[in-house]
CSV table of C-alpha atoms in Angstrom, one decimal:
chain,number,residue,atom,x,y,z
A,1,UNK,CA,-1.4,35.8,-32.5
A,2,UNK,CA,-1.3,35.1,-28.6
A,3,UNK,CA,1.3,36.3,-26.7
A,4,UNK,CA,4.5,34.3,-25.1
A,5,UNK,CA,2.9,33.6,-21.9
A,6,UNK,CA,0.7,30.9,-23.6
A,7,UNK,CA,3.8,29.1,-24.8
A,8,UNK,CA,5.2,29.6,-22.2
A,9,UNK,CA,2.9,27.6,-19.7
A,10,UNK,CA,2.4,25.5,-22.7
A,11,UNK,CA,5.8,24.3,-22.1
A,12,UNK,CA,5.4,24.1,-18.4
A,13,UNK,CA,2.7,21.8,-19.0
A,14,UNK,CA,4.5,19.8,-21.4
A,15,UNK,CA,7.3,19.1,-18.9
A,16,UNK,CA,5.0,18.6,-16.2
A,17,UNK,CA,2.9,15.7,-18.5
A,18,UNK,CA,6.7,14.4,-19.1
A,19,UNK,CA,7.6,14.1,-15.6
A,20,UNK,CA,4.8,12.5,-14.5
A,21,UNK,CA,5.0,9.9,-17.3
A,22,UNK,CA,8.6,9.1,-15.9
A,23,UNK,CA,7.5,8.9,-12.5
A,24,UNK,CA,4.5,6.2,-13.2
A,25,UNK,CA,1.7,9.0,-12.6
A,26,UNK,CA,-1.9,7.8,-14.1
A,27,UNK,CA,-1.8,7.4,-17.4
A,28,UNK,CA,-5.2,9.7,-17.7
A,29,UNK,CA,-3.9,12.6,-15.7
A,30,UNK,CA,-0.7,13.0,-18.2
A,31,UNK,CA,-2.6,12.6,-21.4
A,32,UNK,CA,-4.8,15.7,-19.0
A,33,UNK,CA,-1.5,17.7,-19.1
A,34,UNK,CA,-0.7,17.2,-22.6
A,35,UNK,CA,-3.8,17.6,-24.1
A,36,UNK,CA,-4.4,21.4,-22.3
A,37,UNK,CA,-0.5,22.5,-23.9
A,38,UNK,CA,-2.3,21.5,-27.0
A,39,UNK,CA,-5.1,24.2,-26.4
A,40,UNK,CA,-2.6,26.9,-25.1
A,41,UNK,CA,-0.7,26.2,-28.2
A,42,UNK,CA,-4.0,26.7,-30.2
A,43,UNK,CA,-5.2,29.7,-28.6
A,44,UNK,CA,-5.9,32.9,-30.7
A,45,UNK,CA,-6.2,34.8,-27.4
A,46,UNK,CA,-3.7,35.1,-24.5
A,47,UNK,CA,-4.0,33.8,-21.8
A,48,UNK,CA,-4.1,36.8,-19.6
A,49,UNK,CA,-6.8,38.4,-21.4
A,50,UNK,CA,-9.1,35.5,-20.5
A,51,UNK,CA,-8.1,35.7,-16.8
A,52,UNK,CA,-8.4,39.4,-16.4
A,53,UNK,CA,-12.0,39.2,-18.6
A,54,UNK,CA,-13.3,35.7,-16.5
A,55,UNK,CA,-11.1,34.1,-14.4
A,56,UNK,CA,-10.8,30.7,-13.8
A,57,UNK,CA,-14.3,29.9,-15.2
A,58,UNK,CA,-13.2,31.3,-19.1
A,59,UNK,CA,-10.3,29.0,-18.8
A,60,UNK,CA,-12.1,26.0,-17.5
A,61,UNK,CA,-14.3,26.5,-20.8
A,62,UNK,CA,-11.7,25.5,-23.1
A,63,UNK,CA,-11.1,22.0,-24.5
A,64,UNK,CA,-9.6,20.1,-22.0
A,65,UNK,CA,-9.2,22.4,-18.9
A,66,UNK,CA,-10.8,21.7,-15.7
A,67,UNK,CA,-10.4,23.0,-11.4
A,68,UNK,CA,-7.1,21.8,-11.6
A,69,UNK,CA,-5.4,22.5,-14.8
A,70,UNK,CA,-7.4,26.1,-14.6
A,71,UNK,CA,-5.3,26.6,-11.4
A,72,UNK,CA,-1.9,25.4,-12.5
A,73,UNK,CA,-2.3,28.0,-15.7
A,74,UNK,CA,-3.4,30.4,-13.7
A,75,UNK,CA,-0.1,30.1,-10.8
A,76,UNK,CA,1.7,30.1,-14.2
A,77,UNK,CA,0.5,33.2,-15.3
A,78,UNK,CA,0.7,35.5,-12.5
A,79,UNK,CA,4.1,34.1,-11.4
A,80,UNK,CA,6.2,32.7,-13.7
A,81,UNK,CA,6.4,29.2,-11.5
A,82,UNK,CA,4.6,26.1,-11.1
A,83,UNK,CA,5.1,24.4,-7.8
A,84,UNK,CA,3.5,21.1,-8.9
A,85,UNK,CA,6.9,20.8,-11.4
A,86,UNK,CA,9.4,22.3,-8.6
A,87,UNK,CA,8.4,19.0,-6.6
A,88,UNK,CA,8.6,16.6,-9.9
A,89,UNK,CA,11.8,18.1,-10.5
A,90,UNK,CA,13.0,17.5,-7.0
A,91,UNK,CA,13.6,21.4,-6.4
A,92,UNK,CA,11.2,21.7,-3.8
A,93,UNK,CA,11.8,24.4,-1.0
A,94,UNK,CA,8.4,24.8,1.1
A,95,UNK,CA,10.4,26.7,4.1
A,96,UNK,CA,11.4,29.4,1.5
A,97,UNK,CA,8.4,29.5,0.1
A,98,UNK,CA,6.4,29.9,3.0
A,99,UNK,CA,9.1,32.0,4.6
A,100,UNK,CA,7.8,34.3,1.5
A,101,UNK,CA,4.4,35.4,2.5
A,102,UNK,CA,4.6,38.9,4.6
A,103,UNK,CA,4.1,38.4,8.0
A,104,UNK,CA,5.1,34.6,7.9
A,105,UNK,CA,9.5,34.6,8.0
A,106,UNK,CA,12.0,32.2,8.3
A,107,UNK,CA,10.9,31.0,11.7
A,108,UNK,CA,7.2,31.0,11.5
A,109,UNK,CA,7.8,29.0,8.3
A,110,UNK,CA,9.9,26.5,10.1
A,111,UNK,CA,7.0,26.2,13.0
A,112,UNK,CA,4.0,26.2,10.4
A,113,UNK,CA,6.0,23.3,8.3
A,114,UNK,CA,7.1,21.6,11.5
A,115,UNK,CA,4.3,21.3,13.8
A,116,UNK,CA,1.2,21.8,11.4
A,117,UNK,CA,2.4,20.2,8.4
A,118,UNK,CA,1.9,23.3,6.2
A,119,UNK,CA,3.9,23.3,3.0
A,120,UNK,CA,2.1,25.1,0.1
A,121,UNK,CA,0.4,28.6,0.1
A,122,UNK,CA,-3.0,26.8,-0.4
A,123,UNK,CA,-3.0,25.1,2.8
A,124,UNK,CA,-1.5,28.0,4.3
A,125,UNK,CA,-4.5,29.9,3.3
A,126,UNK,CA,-6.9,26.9,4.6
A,127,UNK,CA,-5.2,27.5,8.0
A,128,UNK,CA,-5.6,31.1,7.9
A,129,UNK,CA,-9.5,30.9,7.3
A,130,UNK,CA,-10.0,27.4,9.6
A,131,UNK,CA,-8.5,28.7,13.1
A,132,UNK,CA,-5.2,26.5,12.9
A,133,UNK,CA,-3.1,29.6,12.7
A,134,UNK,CA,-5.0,31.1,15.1
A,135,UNK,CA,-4.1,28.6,17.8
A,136,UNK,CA,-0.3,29.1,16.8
A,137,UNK,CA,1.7,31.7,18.9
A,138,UNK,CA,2.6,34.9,17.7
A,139,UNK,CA,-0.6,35.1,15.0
A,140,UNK,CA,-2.7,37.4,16.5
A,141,UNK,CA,-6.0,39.1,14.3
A,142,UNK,CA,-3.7,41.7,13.0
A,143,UNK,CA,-1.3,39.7,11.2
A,144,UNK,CA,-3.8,36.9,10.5
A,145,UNK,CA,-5.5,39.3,8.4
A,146,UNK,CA,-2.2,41.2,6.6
A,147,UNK,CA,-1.8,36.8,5.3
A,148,UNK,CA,-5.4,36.3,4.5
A,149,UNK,CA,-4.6,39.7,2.2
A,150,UNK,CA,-1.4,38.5,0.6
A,151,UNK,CA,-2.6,34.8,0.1
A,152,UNK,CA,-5.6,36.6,-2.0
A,153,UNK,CA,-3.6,38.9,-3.6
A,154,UNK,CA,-0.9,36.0,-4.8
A,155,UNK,CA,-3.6,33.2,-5.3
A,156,UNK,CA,-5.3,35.5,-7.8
A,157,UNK,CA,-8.6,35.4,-5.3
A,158,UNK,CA,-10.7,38.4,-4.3
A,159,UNK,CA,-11.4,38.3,-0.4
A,160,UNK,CA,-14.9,37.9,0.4
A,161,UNK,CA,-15.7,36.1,-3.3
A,162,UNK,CA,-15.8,32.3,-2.4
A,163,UNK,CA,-12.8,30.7,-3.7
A,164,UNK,CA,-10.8,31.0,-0.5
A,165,UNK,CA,-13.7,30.1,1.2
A,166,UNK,CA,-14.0,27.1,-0.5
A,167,UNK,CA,-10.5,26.2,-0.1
A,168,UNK,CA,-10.7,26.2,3.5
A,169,UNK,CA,-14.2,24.3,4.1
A,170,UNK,CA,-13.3,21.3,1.2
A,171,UNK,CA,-13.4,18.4,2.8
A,172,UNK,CA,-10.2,16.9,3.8
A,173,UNK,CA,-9.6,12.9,2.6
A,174,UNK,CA,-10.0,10.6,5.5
A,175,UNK,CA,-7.0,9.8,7.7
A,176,UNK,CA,-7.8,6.0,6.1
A,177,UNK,CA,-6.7,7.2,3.3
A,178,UNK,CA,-3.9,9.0,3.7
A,179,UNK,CA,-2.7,6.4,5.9
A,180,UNK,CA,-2.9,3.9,3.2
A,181,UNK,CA,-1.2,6.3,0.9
A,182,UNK,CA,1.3,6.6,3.0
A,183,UNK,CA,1.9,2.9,3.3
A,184,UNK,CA,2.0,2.1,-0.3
A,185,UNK,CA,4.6,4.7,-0.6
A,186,UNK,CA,7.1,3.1,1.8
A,187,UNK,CA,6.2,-0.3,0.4
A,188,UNK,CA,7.0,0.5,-2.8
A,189,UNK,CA,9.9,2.7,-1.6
A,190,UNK,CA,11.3,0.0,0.7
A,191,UNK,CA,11.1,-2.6,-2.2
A,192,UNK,CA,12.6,-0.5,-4.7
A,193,UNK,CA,9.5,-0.2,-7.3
A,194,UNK,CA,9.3,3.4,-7.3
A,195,UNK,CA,11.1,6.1,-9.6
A,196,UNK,CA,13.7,8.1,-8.2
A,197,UNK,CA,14.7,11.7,-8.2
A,198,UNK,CA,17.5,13.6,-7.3
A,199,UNK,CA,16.6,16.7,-4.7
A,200,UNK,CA,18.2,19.7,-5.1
A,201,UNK,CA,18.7,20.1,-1.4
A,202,UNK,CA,20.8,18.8,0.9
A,203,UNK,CA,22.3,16.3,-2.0
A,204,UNK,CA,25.4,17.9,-3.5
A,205,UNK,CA,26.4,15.0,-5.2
A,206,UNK,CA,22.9,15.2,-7.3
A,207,UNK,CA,22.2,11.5,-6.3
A,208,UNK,CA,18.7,10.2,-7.6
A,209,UNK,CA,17.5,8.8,-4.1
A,210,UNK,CA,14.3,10.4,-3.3
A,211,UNK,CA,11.8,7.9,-4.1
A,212,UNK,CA,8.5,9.6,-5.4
A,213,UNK,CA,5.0,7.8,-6.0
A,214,UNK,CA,1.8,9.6,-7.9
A,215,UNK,CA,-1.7,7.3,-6.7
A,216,UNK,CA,-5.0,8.2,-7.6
A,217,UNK,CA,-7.8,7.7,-5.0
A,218,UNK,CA,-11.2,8.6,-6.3
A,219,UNK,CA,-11.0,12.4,-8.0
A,220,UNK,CA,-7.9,13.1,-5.6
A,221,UNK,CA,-4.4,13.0,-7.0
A,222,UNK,CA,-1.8,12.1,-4.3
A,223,UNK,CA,2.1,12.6,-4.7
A,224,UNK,CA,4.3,11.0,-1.7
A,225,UNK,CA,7.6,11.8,-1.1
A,226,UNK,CA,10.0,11.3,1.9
A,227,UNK,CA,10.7,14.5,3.3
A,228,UNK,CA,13.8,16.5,2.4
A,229,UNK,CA,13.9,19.4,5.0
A,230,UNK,CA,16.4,20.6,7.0
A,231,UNK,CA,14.3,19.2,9.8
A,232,UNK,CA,13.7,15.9,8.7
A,233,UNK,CA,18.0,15.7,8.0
A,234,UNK,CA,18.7,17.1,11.3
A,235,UNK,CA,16.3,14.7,13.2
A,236,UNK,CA,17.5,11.6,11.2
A,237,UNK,CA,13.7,10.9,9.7
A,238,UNK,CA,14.0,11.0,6.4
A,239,UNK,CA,13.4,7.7,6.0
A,240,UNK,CA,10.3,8.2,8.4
A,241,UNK,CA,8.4,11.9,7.4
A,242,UNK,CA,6.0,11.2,4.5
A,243,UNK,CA,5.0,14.3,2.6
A,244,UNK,CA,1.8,13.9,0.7
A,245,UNK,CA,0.6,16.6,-1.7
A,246,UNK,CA,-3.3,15.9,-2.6
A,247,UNK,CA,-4.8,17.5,-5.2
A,248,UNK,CA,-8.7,17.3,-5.5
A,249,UNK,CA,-9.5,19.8,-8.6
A,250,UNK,CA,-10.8,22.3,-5.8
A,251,UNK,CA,-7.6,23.4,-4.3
A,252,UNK,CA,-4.1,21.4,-3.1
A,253,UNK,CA,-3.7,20.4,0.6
A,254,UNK,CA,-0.3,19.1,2.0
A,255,UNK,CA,0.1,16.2,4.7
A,256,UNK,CA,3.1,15.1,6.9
A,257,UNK,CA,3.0,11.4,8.0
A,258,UNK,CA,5.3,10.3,10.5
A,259,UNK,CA,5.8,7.6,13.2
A,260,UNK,CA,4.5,9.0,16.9
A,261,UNK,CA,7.2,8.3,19.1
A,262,UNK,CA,5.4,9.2,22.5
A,263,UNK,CA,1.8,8.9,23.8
A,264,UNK,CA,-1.2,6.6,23.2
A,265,UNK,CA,-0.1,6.3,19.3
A,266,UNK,CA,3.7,5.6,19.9
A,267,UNK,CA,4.7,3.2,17.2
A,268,UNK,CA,2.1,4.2,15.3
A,269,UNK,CA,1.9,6.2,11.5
A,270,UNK,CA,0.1,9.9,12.5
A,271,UNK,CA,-1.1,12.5,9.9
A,272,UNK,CA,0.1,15.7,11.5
A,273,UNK,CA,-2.5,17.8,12.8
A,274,UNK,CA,-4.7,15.3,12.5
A,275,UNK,CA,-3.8,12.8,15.6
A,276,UNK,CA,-7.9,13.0,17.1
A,277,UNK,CA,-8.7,11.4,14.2
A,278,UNK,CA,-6.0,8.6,13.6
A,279,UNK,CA,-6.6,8.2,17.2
A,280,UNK,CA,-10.0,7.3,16.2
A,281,UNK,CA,-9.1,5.5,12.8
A,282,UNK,CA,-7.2,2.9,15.0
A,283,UNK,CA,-9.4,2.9,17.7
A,284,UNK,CA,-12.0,1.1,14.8
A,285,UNK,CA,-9.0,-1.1,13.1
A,286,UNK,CA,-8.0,-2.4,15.8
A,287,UNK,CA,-4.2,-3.2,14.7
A,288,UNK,CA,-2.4,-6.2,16.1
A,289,UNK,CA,0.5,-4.5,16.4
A,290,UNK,CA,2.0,-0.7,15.9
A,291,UNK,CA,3.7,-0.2,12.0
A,292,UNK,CA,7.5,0.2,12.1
A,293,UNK,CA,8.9,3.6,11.0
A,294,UNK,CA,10.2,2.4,7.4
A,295,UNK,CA,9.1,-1.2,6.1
């Protein structure tokens, strides 16, 4: 008989499949969800035993199960969590998970979030292996490498076999579309279409007004959300910041979309991190006018 671990993310899974069907997500990718809590629930082995043995690949063999579910059972697994349902839930604390990592704190975590966008240990581990931490004060070699270790260690990767590698070199989605993302969100958001969930921070009275949105663009999964930092509240844009989570089977990355307020883009919606290209991307469309912050 497997162990409790498979029921376990069985029923992580299961709530995740149910969330998602409450917040509108593709119809497909929930079916995904329920369909591998199925196999968990089927399994004569646990789950562990296939990680240890083959890693991702022996899970993405069985029925069902592909990049991203493989991931999601493997976070599972070695932690106990899965931050995919912390966000659907509206429990969602990037600064304390970031905060988390040795060699990162409180502060760094607050910078990385703030000025690069960085919210998830997967794109945390992209800017440790692309140069984007390196450009950031206070990360010299020696700490660079001490997170490159701990990411590994906590992702489940080996250093040096590919699947960071991998994670830092996938091509990112184009600022197009991310922009237009972004822009369906606060649309929908504006117009009152979307569900709505109620954050765990900063929202004592547990009111459901966090409007969330799940869109499908090609393979990529994106989830949109305005953001609920303690930034975003003390700055008075969150109505403005756009978090976008994108999922493309080969590893998470996490986007900040806001309104520049100074330079050649003022007026304009910017991807953080990313303003060379939006530069560009308007450069070619050309808009008769700069978006407001919140339609």
């Amino acid at each position: 008989m497997a162990d409790r671990v498979n029921a376990l993310i069985a029923a992580r899974l299961d709530e995740a499949a149910h969330l998602l069907a409450q917040q509108g997500a593709n119809r497909f990718r929930v079916e995904a969800y329920r369909r591998a809590a199925t196999t968990l629930r089927q399994l004569e082995v646990p789950v562990s035993e296939i990680l240890s043995g083959e890693g991702n690949a022996g899970l993405e063999r069985l029925p069902g199960i592909g990049e991203t579910l493989a991931r999601a059972i493997r976070e599972v697994a070695k932690t106990g969590r899965l931050a995919m349902l912390g966000r659907l839930r509206g429990e969602s604390d990037p600064l304390s998970l970031l905060a988390s990592v040795p060699g990162v704190g409180p502060t760094l975590a607050e910078r990385l979030h703030h000025d690069l966008g960085i919210g998830t240990l997967e794109d945390l581990e992209a800017a440790a292996h692309d140069g984007r931490l390196a450009g950031v004060a206070g990360f010299g070699e020696k700490r660079l490498a001490g997170i490159r270790d701990a990411l590994a260690a906590r992702l489940g990767r080996v250093r040096g076999g590919g699947d960071a590698a991998s994670v830092a070199l996938t091509e990112p989605p184009p600022v197009a579309e991310v922009l237009a993302v972004d822009r369906e969100y606060r649309i929908g958001a504006a117009a009152g279409q979307l569900p709505r969930i109620a954050p765990r921070r900063f929202n004592p009275a547990q009111e459901a007004w966090l409007p969330v949105l799940h869109a499908q663009r090609g393979e990529r999964h994106y989830t949109a959300l305005f953001s609920n930092t303690a930034r975003a509240h003390e700055l008075g844009r969150t109505r403005d910041w756009v978090v976008l989570y994108v999922d493309g089977g080969r590893g998470e990355r996490q986007y900040t979309v806001i309104t520049a307020r100074l330079g050649l883009l003022k007026g304009k919606r910017v991807v953080r991190g990313r303003e060379a290209e939006c530069a560009q991307h308007y450069q070619r469309t050309s808009p008769a006018r700069p978006e407001p912050a919140c339609l």
